[in-house]
Coordinates of C-alpha atoms in Angstrom, one line a residue:
M1 CA 0.0 0.0 0.0
K2 CA 1.3 3.4 -1.0
L3 CA 1.7 5.8 1.9
S4 CA 0.3 9.4 1.5
T5 CA 2.6 12.4 1.5
T6 CA 1.5 13.2 5.1
A7 CA 2.3 9.7 6.3
R8 CA 5.7 9.7 4.6
M9 CA 6.6 13.1 6.1
I10 CA 5.6 11.9 9.6
T11 CA 7.7 8.7 9.1
A12 CA 10.6 10.8 7.9
L13 CA 10.2 13.1 10.9
I14 CA 10.3 10.2 13.4
A15 CA 13.2 8.5 11.6
A16 CA 15.2 11.8 11.6
V17 CA 14.6 12.4 15.4
L18 CA 15.6 8.8 16.3
L19 CA 18.7 8.8 14.1
G20 CA 19.7 12.3 15.2
L21 CA 19.5 11.4 18.8
T22 CA 21.3 8.1 18.4
S23 CA 24.1 9.3 16.2
S24 CA 24.8 12.3 18.4
R25 CA 25.5 10.0 21.3
V26 CA 27.4 7.4 19.4
A27 CA 29.6 9.6 17.1
P28 CA 29.1 13.3 18.0
E29 CA 31.8 14.8 15.8
A30 CA 30.8 12.8 12.7
T31 CA 27.2 13.6 13.4
L32 CA 27.8 17.4 13.4
T33 CA 29.6 17.1 10.1
L34 CA 26.7 15.1 8.7
A35 CA 24.2 17.6 10.2
T36 CA 25.8 20.4 8.2
I37 CA 25.4 18.4 5.0
F38 CA 21.8 17.6 5.7
Q39 CA 21.1 21.2 6.7
T40 CA 22.3 22.3 3.2
I41 CA 20.0 19.7 1.6
G42 CA 17.1 20.8 3.7
K43 CA 17.7 24.4 2.8
L44 CA 17.7 23.6 -0.9
W45 CA 14.3 21.9 -0.5
L46 CA 12.9 24.8 1.5
N47 CA 14.2 27.3 -1.1
A48 CA 12.4 25.3 -3.8
L49 CA 9.1 25.8 -1.8
Q50 CA 9.8 29.5 -1.2
M51 CA 10.4 30.3 -4.9
T52 CA 6.7 29.8 -5.6
V53 CA 5.4 31.9 -2.7
V54 CA 5.6 35.4 -4.2
P55 CA 3.6 34.7 -7.4
L56 CA 1.3 32.3 -5.6
V57 CA 0.4 34.7 -2.8
A58 CA -0.1 37.6 -5.1
A59 CA -2.3 35.6 -7.4
L60 CA -4.4 34.2 -4.5
V61 CA -5.0 37.6 -2.9
V62 CA -6.1 39.1 -6.3
L63 CA -8.5 36.1 -6.8
A64 CA -9.8 36.4 -3.3
V65 CA -10.7 40.0 -3.7
S66 CA -12.3 39.3 -7.1
N67 CA -14.4 36.4 -5.7
A68 CA -15.5 38.4 -2.6
E69 CA -16.4 41.4 -4.7
H70 CA -18.5 39.3 -7.1
A71 CA -20.2 37.5 -4.1
A72 CA -20.9 40.8 -2.3
A73 CA -22.7 42.1 -5.4
S74 CA -25.1 39.2 -5.5
G75 CA -27.4 40.2 -2.6
R76 CA -28.0 41.4 1.0
M77 CA -27.6 38.0 2.6
T78 CA -24.3 37.4 0.8
R79 CA -23.0 40.7 2.1
K80 CA -24.1 39.8 5.6
A81 CA -22.4 36.5 5.4
L82 CA -19.1 38.1 4.1
T83 CA -19.3 40.6 7.0
V84 CA -19.7 37.7 9.5
F85 CA -16.8 35.8 8.0
L86 CA -14.5 38.8 8.3
V87 CA -15.5 39.6 11.9
L88 CA -15.0 36.0 13.0
L89 CA -11.6 35.8 11.2
V90 CA -10.5 39.0 12.9
F91 CA -11.7 37.6 16.2
S92 CA -9.8 34.3 15.9
A93 CA -6.7 36.1 14.8
T94 CA -6.8 38.6 17.6
L95 CA -7.5 35.9 20.2
T96 CA -4.5 34.0 19.0
A97 CA -2.3 37.1 18.9
I98 CA -3.0 37.7 22.5
L99 CA -2.7 34.2 23.8
A100 CA -0.1 32.4 21.7
P101 CA 3.0 34.5 22.9
L102 CA 1.8 34.1 26.5
L103 CA 1.5 30.3 26.2
F104 CA 4.8 29.9 24.5
N105 CA 6.6 32.1 27.1
L106 CA 5.4 29.7 29.9
A107 CA 7.8 27.1 28.6
P108 CA 11.6 27.2 28.9
R109 CA 13.5 28.2 25.7
S110 CA 16.6 26.6 24.4
E111 CA 19.4 28.9 23.2
T112 CA 20.9 25.9 21.3
L113 CA 17.7 25.3 19.5
M114 CA 17.6 29.0 18.4
H115 CA 20.9 28.7 16.5
A116 CA 20.2 25.2 15.2
L117 CA 16.9 26.1 13.6
V118 CA 18.1 29.0 11.5
G119 CA 21.9 29.2 11.9
P120 CA 23.8 31.8 14.0
G121 CA 23.7 34.6 11.4
S122 CA 20.0 34.4 11.0
A123 CA 19.3 34.1 14.7
D124 CA 21.3 37.2 15.4
A125 CA 19.5 39.1 12.6
A126 CA 16.1 38.0 14.0
K127 CA 17.0 39.5 17.4
T128 CA 17.5 42.9 15.9
A129 CA 14.6 42.8 13.4
A130 CA 12.1 44.9 15.3
P131 CA 11.6 48.1 13.2
A132 CA 9.9 51.1 14.7
A133 CA 6.1 51.6 14.3
T134 CA 6.6 54.4 11.9
D135 CA 8.8 52.1 9.7
W136 CA 6.1 49.5 9.6
F137 CA 3.4 51.9 8.5
T138 CA 5.5 53.8 5.9
N139 CA 6.6 50.5 4.3
I140 CA 3.1 49.1 4.0
I141 CA 2.6 50.7 0.6
P142 CA 5.4 49.8 -1.8
T143 CA 7.1 52.4 -3.8
N144 CA 8.0 49.7 -6.4
A145 CA 5.8 46.6 -6.6
I146 CA 8.4 44.8 -8.7
A147 CA 11.1 45.5 -6.1
A148 CA 8.8 44.4 -3.3
A149 CA 8.3 41.0 -5.1
A150 CA 12.0 40.7 -5.8
N151 CA 12.9 41.4 -2.2
G152 CA 10.2 39.1 -0.8
T153 CA 8.6 42.0 1.2
M154 CA 5.4 40.1 1.6
L155 CA 3.4 42.8 3.5
S156 CA 4.0 45.4 0.7
L157 CA 3.3 42.7 -1.9
V158 CA -0.1 41.8 -0.4
V159 CA -1.1 45.4 -0.2
F160 CA -0.3 45.9 -3.8
A161 CA -2.2 42.7 -4.7
L162 CA -5.2 44.1 -2.8
F163 CA -5.1 47.3 -4.8
F164 CA -4.7 45.3 -8.0
G165 CA -7.6 43.0 -7.1
F166 CA -10.1 45.8 -6.3
A167 CA -9.0 47.7 -9.4
L168 CA -9.6 44.6 -11.5
T169 CA -13.2 44.6 -10.5
R170 CA -13.6 48.2 -11.8
I171 CA -12.5 47.7 -15.4
E172 CA -14.5 46.4 -18.3
A173 CA -16.0 43.0 -17.5
S174 CA -14.7 41.1 -20.5
R175 CA -11.1 42.4 -20.0
A176 CA -11.3 41.7 -16.3
A177 CA -12.4 38.1 -17.0
R178 CA -9.5 37.6 -19.3
L179 CA -7.0 38.9 -16.9
T180 CA -8.5 36.9 -14.0
E181 CA -8.0 33.8 -16.1
V182 CA -4.3 34.6 -16.4
V183 CA -4.0 35.2 -12.7
Q184 CA -5.8 31.9 -12.0
A185 CA -3.4 30.2 -14.4
V186 CA -0.5 31.6 -12.6
A187 CA -1.8 30.3 -9.3
D188 CA -2.6 26.9 -10.8
T189 CA 0.9 26.7 -12.2
M190 CA 2.6 27.5 -8.9
I191 CA 0.5 24.9 -7.2
V192 CA 1.8 22.3 -9.7
I193 CA 5.4 23.3 -8.9
V194 CA 4.7 23.1 -5.2
R195 CA 3.3 19.6 -5.6
W196 CA 6.5 18.6 -7.5
V197 CA 8.6 19.9 -4.6
L198 CA 6.3 18.2 -2.0
A199 CA 6.9 14.9 -3.8
V200 CA 10.4 14.9 -2.2
A201 CA 9.1 16.4 1.1
P202 CA 10.1 13.4 3.2
I203 CA 13.8 14.0 2.1
G204 CA 13.6 17.7 2.9
V205 CA 11.9 17.1 6.3
F206 CA 14.3 14.3 7.2
A207 CA 17.3 16.5 6.3
L208 CA 16.1 19.5 8.3
V209 CA 14.9 17.6 11.4
F210 CA 18.0 15.4 11.5
A211 CA 20.3 18.5 11.3
V212 CA 18.4 20.2 14.2
T213 CA 18.0 17.1 16.4
A214 CA 21.7 16.2 16.0
K215 CA 22.7 19.6 17.3
T216 CA 20.0 20.1 20.0
G217 CA 19.0 16.6 21.1
L218 CA 15.8 16.4 23.1
D219 CA 15.4 20.2 23.0
M220 CA 14.0 19.8 19.4
V221 CA 11.5 17.1 20.5
S222 CA 10.3 19.1 23.4
A223 CA 9.9 22.3 21.3
L224 CA 7.8 20.5 18.7
A225 CA 5.7 19.0 21.5
I226 CA 5.1 22.5 22.8
Y227 CA 4.2 23.8 19.4
I228 CA 1.6 21.0 18.9
A229 CA 0.2 21.5 22.4
V230 CA -0.2 25.3 21.9
S231 CA -1.8 24.7 18.5
I232 CA -4.3 22.3 19.9
V233 CA -5.2 24.5 22.8
L234 CA -5.9 27.5 20.6
Y235 CA -7.8 25.5 18.0
V236 CA -10.0 24.2 20.8
L237 CA -10.5 27.8 22.2
A238 CA -11.4 29.1 18.8
T239 CA -14.0 26.3 18.5
L240 CA -15.5 26.9 22.0
S241 CA -15.7 30.6 21.3
M242 CA -18.1 29.9 18.5
Y243 CA -20.7 28.7 21.1
V244 CA -20.3 32.2 22.7
V245 CA -20.9 33.8 19.3
V246 CA -24.1 31.8 18.8
F247 CA -25.2 32.8 22.3
V248 CA -24.6 36.5 21.7
A249 CA -25.5 36.9 18.0
G250 CA -26.9 33.6 16.7
R251 CA -30.4 32.4 15.9
D252 CA -30.2 29.2 18.0
R253 CA -30.1 28.4 21.7
V254 CA -26.6 27.3 22.6
S255 CA -27.8 23.9 24.0
A256 CA -29.7 23.2 20.8
F257 CA -26.8 24.3 18.6
A258 CA -24.3 22.2 20.5
R259 CA -26.5 19.0 20.2
G260 CA -27.5 19.7 16.6
I261 CA -24.1 20.1 15.1
I262 CA -22.6 16.9 16.6
P263 CA -23.2 14.9 13.4
A264 CA -21.3 17.5 11.2
Q265 CA -18.5 17.6 13.8
T266 CA -18.2 13.8 13.7
V267 CA -17.8 13.9 9.9
A268 CA -15.2 16.7 10.3
V269 CA -13.1 14.7 12.7
S270 CA -13.3 11.5 10.7
T271 CA -12.5 13.1 7.3
Q272 CA -10.4 16.1 8.3
S273 CA -12.0 18.0 5.5
S274 CA -14.5 20.9 5.6
L275 CA -15.5 20.2 2.0
A276 CA -16.3 16.6 2.8
S277 CA -18.4 17.8 5.8
L278 CA -20.5 20.2 3.6
P279 CA -23.4 17.7 3.1
A280 CA -23.6 17.0 6.8
M281 CA -23.5 20.7 7.6
L282 CA -26.4 21.4 5.2
Q283 CA -28.4 18.6 6.8
V284 CA -27.7 19.8 10.3
A285 CA -28.5 23.5 9.6
A286 CA -31.7 22.8 7.7
K287 CA -33.1 19.9 9.7
S288 CA -31.6 19.8 13.2
L289 CA -31.3 23.6 13.7
G290 CA -34.3 24.5 11.5
H291 CA -32.7 27.3 9.7
P292 CA -34.6 28.6 6.6
L293 CA -33.3 26.5 3.8
R294 CA -32.2 29.4 1.7
V295 CA -29.7 30.5 4.4
P296 CA -27.5 27.4 4.7
S297 CA -27.9 26.8 1.0
L298 CA -26.1 30.1 0.4
V299 CA -23.9 30.6 3.4
L300 CA -22.3 27.1 3.8
P301 CA -21.0 26.7 0.3
M302 CA -19.6 30.3 0.6
A303 CA -18.1 29.4 3.9
V304 CA -16.3 26.3 2.5
S305 CA -15.0 28.5 -0.4
L306 CA -14.0 31.6 1.5
F307 CA -14.0 31.1 5.3
R308 CA -11.6 29.0 7.4
L309 CA -11.9 30.0 11.0
T310 CA -8.7 28.4 12.2
S311 CA -6.3 29.5 9.4
P312 CA -5.4 32.8 11.2
V313 CA -4.8 30.7 14.4
Q314 CA -2.3 28.5 12.6
Y315 CA -0.5 31.5 11.0
I316 CA 0.0 33.4 14.2
V317 CA 0.9 30.3 16.3
V318 CA 3.6 29.5 13.7
A319 CA 5.0 33.0 13.9
S320 CA 4.8 33.1 17.7
F321 CA 6.6 29.8 17.9
I322 CA 9.4 31.0 15.7
A323 CA 9.6 34.2 17.7
W324 CA 9.7 32.2 20.9
T325 CA 12.5 30.0 19.7
Q326 CA 14.5 33.0 18.6
G327 CA 14.0 35.0 21.8
V328 CA 12.2 37.8 19.8
H329 CA 9.5 39.9 21.5
L330 CA 6.6 40.6 19.2
G331 CA 5.3 44.1 19.8
P332 CA 1.7 45.4 19.3
V333 CA 2.5 46.8 15.8
Q334 CA 3.9 43.4 14.7
M335 CA 0.8 41.7 16.1
L336 CA -1.6 44.1 14.4
V337 CA 0.2 43.5 11.1
A338 CA 0.0 39.7 11.7
V339 CA -3.8 39.9 12.5
L340 CA -4.6 41.9 9.4
L341 CA -2.4 39.9 7.1
A342 CA -3.6 36.6 8.5
V343 CA -7.2 37.5 7.6
V344 CA -6.3 38.6 4.1
V345 CA -4.1 35.5 3.4
S346 CA -6.7 33.1 4.8
L347 CA -9.4 34.4 2.4
G348 CA -7.1 33.6 -0.5
S349 CA -5.8 30.2 0.7
V350 CA -9.1 28.2 1.1
G351 CA -9.0 25.3 -1.4
L352 CA -5.2 24.9 -1.5
P353 CA -3.9 21.5 -0.8
G354 CA -2.9 21.2 2.9
Q355 CA 0.9 20.9 2.6
A356 CA 1.0 23.3 -0.4
S357 CA -0.8 25.9 1.7
F358 CA 1.4 25.7 4.7
I359 CA 4.5 27.4 3.3
A360 CA 2.6 29.7 1.0
T361 CA 0.3 31.1 3.7
N362 CA 2.6 31.1 6.7
L363 CA 5.7 32.6 5.0
P364 CA 4.0 36.0 4.4
I365 CA 3.1 36.5 8.0
T366 CA 6.4 35.2 9.3
N367 CA 8.3 37.4 6.8
A368 CA 6.2 40.5 7.6
M369 CA 6.9 40.2 11.3
G370 CA 10.7 40.2 10.6
L371 CA 11.2 36.6 11.6
P372 CA 13.4 33.9 10.0
V373 CA 11.4 31.5 7.7
E374 CA 13.8 28.5 8.0
P375 CA 11.8 26.7 10.8
L376 CA 8.8 26.4 8.5
G377 CA 10.2 23.3 6.8
V378 CA 10.4 21.5 10.2
L379 CA 6.9 22.7 11.2
L380 CA 5.4 21.5 7.9
A381 CA 5.7 17.9 9.0
V382 CA 4.3 18.2 12.5
D383 CA 1.4 20.5 11.7
T384 CA -0.5 17.5 10.4
V385 CA -0.9 16.3 14.0
P386 CA -3.2 19.0 15.3
D387 CA -5.0 19.3 11.9
V388 CA -8.1 17.3 13.1
F389 CA -8.7 20.1 15.7
A390 CA -8.4 22.7 13.0
T391 CA -11.0 21.0 10.9
L392 CA -13.3 20.7 13.9
G393 CA -13.0 24.4 14.5
N394 CA -13.6 25.3 10.8
V395 CA -16.8 23.2 10.6
T396 CA -18.1 24.7 14.0
G397 CA -17.2 28.2 12.7
D398 CA -19.1 27.6 9.4
L399 CA -22.2 26.5 11.3
A400 CA -21.9 29.4 13.9
A401 CA -21.6 31.9 11.0
T402 CA -24.8 30.4 9.4
S403 CA -26.6 30.8 12.7
V404 CA -25.6 34.4 12.9
V405 CA -26.7 35.1 9.3
A406 CA -30.0 33.2 9.9
K407 CA -31.0 35.4 12.8
G408 CA -33.8 37.7 11.8
E409 CA -34.5 35.7 8.6
A410 CA -38.1 34.6 8.1
C411 CA -38.8 30.9 8.1
D412 CA -39.5 29.2 4.9
A413 CA -43.1 29.3 3.7
P414 CA -44.9 26.0 4.2
A415 CA -45.4 23.9 1.1
D416 CA -48.8 24.4 -0.6
P417 CA -50.7 21.0 -0.1
S418 CA -52.6 21.6 -3.3
T419 CA -49.4 21.5 -5.4

């Protein structure tokens, strides 16, 4: 039986940890030499993933703006749903921005791990990469979009892509459609390249994890365990907060909502796919919760296409973890940028393959916060572990958003028995 990419990456991760720990005890000097070689191999693999990020992120943001604009033009309920999606995304991002650094700082940090993850030069640079608030705001709008792309200045690039996307909706429809097809083709092409690179992901993951484990020993294992634990805690908190949202602004009683959505949550946990959970969500919303059929029929397909509650949680947890390992304090301006950028990127990333989206979506936030991106290759493998909690949160968020939109909507008219 052929193993999936996820299974092969986890196998490579475990093998790298075991071999790294064993060889560092048996032959420490030879292991350090080997670790340097493997780190180079891992860096090449990570570079191959990074080379697609600029065109992919720019294309996804443009497409997200175009899709949202067209959706908003289609009616009052659609605009209401988009507003609810944005508010919930900002909420989950803000909650994570407040709690993630606090949770990571509760755990002891390894100085050895800091240098092993990114190298001494990068670690030293990360410690000094905390620009003033005025620099952050003046650099938001790029003076040269091509230079921003060439330099990998993701925040400026995303802002330009937002302008481009909104402007695209204001030109002649036929010309806009042709250009949108080109942008979509760019995104599709980049995803093909990412899939090629991910085909050798087990080699890249093994090389990166072996290099770090050989240098840090159990510090690497404990750090990854902390990352997984914090991710799960914040995914669960985001999920539980949706019950509060339903209590405050939803159509349903919390007790009825909690009981009614269990079948959809069960499908989410078993499939780890929001799209696969869509039929169950439609059934739950219309039958168990009694929402007017027109509401879930419109809102839930939109939610699966545009709204992923836990995406900002993942992005900010990743950035906070890297900042924690590097001993970097994230100030309020950096966190504000992270929240806003996480919301924008999450709207464009829905529908991307799991592993393909991890680097493409986390790198812009990590880069914009002035943090090294090298640890992303290691985190790519372990992020599959808490993914079941992320899917549970996404499905719960979709149904909570539907409850909020359904509030105030008239019930469906009863069927005419004469027809």
